[in-house]
mmCIF file of C-alpha atoms in Angstrom:
data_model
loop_
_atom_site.group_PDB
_atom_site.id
_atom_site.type_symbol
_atom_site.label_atom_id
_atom_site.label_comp_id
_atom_site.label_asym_id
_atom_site.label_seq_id
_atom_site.Cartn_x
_atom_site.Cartn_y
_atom_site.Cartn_z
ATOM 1 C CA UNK A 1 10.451 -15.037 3.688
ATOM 2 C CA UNK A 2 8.751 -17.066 1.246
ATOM 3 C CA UNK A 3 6.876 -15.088 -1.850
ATOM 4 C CA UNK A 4 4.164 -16.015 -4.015
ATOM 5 C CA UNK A 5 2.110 -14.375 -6.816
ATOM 6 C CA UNK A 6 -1.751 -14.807 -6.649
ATOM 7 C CA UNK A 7 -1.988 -14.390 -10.373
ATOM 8 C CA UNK A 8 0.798 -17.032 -11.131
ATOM 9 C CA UNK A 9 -1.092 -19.273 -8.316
ATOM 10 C CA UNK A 10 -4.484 -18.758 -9.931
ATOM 11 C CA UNK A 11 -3.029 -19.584 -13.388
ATOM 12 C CA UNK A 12 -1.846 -23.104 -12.128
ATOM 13 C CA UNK A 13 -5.230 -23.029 -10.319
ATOM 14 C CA UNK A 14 -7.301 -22.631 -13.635
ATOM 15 C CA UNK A 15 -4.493 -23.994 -15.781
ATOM 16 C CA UNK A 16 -4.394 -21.370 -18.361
ATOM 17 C CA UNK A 17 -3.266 -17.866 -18.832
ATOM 18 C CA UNK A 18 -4.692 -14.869 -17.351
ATOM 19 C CA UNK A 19 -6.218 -13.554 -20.666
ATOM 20 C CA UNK A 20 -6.969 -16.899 -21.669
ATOM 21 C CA UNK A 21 -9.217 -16.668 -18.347
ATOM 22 C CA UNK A 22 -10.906 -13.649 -19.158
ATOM 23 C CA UNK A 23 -11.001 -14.327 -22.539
ATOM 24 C CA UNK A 24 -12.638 -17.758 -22.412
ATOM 25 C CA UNK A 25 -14.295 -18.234 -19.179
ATOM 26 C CA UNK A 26 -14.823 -14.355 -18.300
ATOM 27 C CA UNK A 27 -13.469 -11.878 -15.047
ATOM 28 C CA UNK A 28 -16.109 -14.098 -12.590
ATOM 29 C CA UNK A 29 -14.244 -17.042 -13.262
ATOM 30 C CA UNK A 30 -10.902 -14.876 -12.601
ATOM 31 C CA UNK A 31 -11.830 -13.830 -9.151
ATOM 32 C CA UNK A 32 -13.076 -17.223 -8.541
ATOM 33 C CA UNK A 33 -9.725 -18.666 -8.850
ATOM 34 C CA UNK A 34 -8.471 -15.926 -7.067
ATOM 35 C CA UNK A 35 -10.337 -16.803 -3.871
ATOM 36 C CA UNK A 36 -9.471 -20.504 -4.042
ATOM 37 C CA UNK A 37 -6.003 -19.160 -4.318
ATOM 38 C CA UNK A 38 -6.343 -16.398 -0.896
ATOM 39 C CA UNK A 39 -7.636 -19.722 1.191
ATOM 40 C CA UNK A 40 -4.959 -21.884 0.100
ATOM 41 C CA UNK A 41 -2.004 -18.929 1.263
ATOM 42 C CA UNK A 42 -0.896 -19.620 4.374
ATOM 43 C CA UNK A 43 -0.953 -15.989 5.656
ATOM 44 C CA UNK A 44 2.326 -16.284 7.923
ATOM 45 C CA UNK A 45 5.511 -15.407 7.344
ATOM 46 C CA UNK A 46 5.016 -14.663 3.359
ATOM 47 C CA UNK A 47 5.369 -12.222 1.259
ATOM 48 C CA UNK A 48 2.609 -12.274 -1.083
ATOM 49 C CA UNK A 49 2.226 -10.172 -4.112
ATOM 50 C CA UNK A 50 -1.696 -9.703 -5.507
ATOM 51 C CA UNK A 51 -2.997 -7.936 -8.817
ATOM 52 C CA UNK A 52 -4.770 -4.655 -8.964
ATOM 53 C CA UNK A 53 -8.164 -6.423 -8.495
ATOM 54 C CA UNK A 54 -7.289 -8.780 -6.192
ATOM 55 C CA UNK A 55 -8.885 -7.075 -3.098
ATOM 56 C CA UNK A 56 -12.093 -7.761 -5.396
ATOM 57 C CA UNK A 57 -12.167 -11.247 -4.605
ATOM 58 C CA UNK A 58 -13.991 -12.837 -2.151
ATOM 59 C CA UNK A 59 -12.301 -13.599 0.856
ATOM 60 C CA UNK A 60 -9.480 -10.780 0.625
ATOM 61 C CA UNK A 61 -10.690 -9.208 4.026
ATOM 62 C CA UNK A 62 -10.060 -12.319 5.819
ATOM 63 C CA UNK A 63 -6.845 -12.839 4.025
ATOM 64 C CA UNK A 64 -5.703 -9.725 5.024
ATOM 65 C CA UNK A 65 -6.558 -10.349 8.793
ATOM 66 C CA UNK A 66 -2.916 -10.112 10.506
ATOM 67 C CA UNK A 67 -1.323 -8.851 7.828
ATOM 68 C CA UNK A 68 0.516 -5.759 6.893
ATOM 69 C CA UNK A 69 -1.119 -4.725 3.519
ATOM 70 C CA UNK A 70 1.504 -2.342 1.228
ATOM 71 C CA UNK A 71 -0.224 -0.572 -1.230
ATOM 72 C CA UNK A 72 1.723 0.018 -4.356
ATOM 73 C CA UNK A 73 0.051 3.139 -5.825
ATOM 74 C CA UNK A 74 0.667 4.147 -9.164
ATOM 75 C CA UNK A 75 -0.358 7.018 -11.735
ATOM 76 C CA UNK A 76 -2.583 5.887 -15.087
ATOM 77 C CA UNK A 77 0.646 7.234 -17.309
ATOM 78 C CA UNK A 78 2.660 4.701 -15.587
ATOM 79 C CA UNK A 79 0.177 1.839 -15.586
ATOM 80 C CA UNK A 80 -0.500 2.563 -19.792
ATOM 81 C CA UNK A 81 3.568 2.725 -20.253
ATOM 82 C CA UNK A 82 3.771 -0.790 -18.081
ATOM 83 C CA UNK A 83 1.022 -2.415 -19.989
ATOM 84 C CA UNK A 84 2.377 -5.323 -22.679
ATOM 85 C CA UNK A 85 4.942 -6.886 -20.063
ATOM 86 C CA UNK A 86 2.202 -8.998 -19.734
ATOM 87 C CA UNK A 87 -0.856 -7.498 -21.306
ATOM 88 C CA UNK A 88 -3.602 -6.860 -18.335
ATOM 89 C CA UNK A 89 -6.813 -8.645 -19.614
ATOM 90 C CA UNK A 90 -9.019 -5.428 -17.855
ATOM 91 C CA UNK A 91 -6.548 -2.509 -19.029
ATOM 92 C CA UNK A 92 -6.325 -4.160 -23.172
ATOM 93 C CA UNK A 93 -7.570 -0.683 -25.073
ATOM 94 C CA UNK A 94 -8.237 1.567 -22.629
ATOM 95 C CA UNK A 95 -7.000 5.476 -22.372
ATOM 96 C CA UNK A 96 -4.928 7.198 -19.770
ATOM 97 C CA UNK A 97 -8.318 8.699 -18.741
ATOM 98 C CA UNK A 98 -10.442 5.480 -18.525
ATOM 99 C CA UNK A 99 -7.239 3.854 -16.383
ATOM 100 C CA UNK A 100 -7.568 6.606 -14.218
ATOM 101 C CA UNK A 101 -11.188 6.046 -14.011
ATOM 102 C CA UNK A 102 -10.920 2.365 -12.668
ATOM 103 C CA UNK A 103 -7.595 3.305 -10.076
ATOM 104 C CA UNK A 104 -10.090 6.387 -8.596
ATOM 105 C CA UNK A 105 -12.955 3.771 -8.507
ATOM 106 C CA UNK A 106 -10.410 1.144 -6.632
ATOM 107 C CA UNK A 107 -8.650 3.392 -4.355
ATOM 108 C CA UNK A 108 -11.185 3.585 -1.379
ATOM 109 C CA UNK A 109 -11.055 -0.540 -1.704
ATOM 110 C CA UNK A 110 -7.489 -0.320 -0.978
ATOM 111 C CA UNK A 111 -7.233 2.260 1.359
ATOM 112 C CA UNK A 112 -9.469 0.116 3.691
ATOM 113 C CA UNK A 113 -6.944 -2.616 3.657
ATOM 114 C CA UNK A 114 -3.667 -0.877 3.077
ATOM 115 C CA UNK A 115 -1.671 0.029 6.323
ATOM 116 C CA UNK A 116 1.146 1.042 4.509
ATOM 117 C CA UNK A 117 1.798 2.983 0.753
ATOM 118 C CA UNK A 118 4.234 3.861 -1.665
ATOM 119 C CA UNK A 119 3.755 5.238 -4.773
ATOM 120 C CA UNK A 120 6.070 3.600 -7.525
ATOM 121 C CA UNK A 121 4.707 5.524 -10.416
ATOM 122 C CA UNK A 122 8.115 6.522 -12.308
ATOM 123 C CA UNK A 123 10.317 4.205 -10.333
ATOM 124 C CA UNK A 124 12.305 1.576 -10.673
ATOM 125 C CA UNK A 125 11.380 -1.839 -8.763
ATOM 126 C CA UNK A 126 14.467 -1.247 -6.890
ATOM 127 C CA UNK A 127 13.546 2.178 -5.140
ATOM 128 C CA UNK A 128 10.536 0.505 -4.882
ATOM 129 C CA UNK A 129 11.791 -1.991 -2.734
ATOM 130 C CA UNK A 130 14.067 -0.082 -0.752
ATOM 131 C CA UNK A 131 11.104 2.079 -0.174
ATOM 132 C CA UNK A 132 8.961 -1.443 1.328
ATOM 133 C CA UNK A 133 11.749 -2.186 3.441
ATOM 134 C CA UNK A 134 12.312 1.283 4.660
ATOM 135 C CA UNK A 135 8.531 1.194 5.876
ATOM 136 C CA UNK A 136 8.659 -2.609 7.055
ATOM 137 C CA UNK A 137 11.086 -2.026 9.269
ATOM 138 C CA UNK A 138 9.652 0.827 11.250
ATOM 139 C CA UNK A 139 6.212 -0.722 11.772
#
């Protein structure tokens, strides 16, 4: 199947960076170019892989019509020892506590679109995978 990447789609889109984004034109403008980037998906037959705040954008619920949402869950420890590979504009500075702050105030948002889960705190994107496919093939 085909696979895309919302944030590398809404960085053509805007035609900078993600920090440069939310450094210069501010999170609004982010989520913006999200939702210009959910309409233009075609939502069949692709595998499409969406940032943490994605589901904030408008238009995710009727993305998400017909499709089989995975929700990669993942501790604050492992989200603070990913951060830098690239830098998360929303996550620059912040604890292990205030992380975990923002996943507990996200988690009901994807648990209302997620029909599948698996955690990939201390994994490797390989188990992870395996773990997808596992699931995927069983629904």
């Amino acid at each position: 199947m085909p696979f895309v990447d919302t944030d590398v789609l809404a960085e053509s889109y805007a035609g900078k960076s993600i920090a440069e984004i939310f450094s210069q034109d501010g999170e609004d403008s982010f989520r913006q170019a999200e939702s210009a980037v959910l309409k233009s998906i075609a939502a069949d037959n692709v595998v499409v892989a969406c940032g943490g705040g994605t589901p904030l954008a408008k238009g995710f619920d009727e993305f998400c019509k017909g499709a089989v949402v995975v929700w990669l869950k993942v501790d604050a420890s492992s989200v603070a020892e990913r951060l830098g590979n690239p830098a998360r504009p929303l996550f620059d500075g912040m604890s292990v506590a205030e992380i975990e702050t923002t996943i507990c105030h996200r988690n009901d948002l994807y648990q209302k679109y997620a029909e599948l889960s698996v955690d990939t705190s201390k994994r490797t994107s390989a188990e992870v995978a395996r773990e997808v496919v596992a699931l995927l093939r069983r629904t």
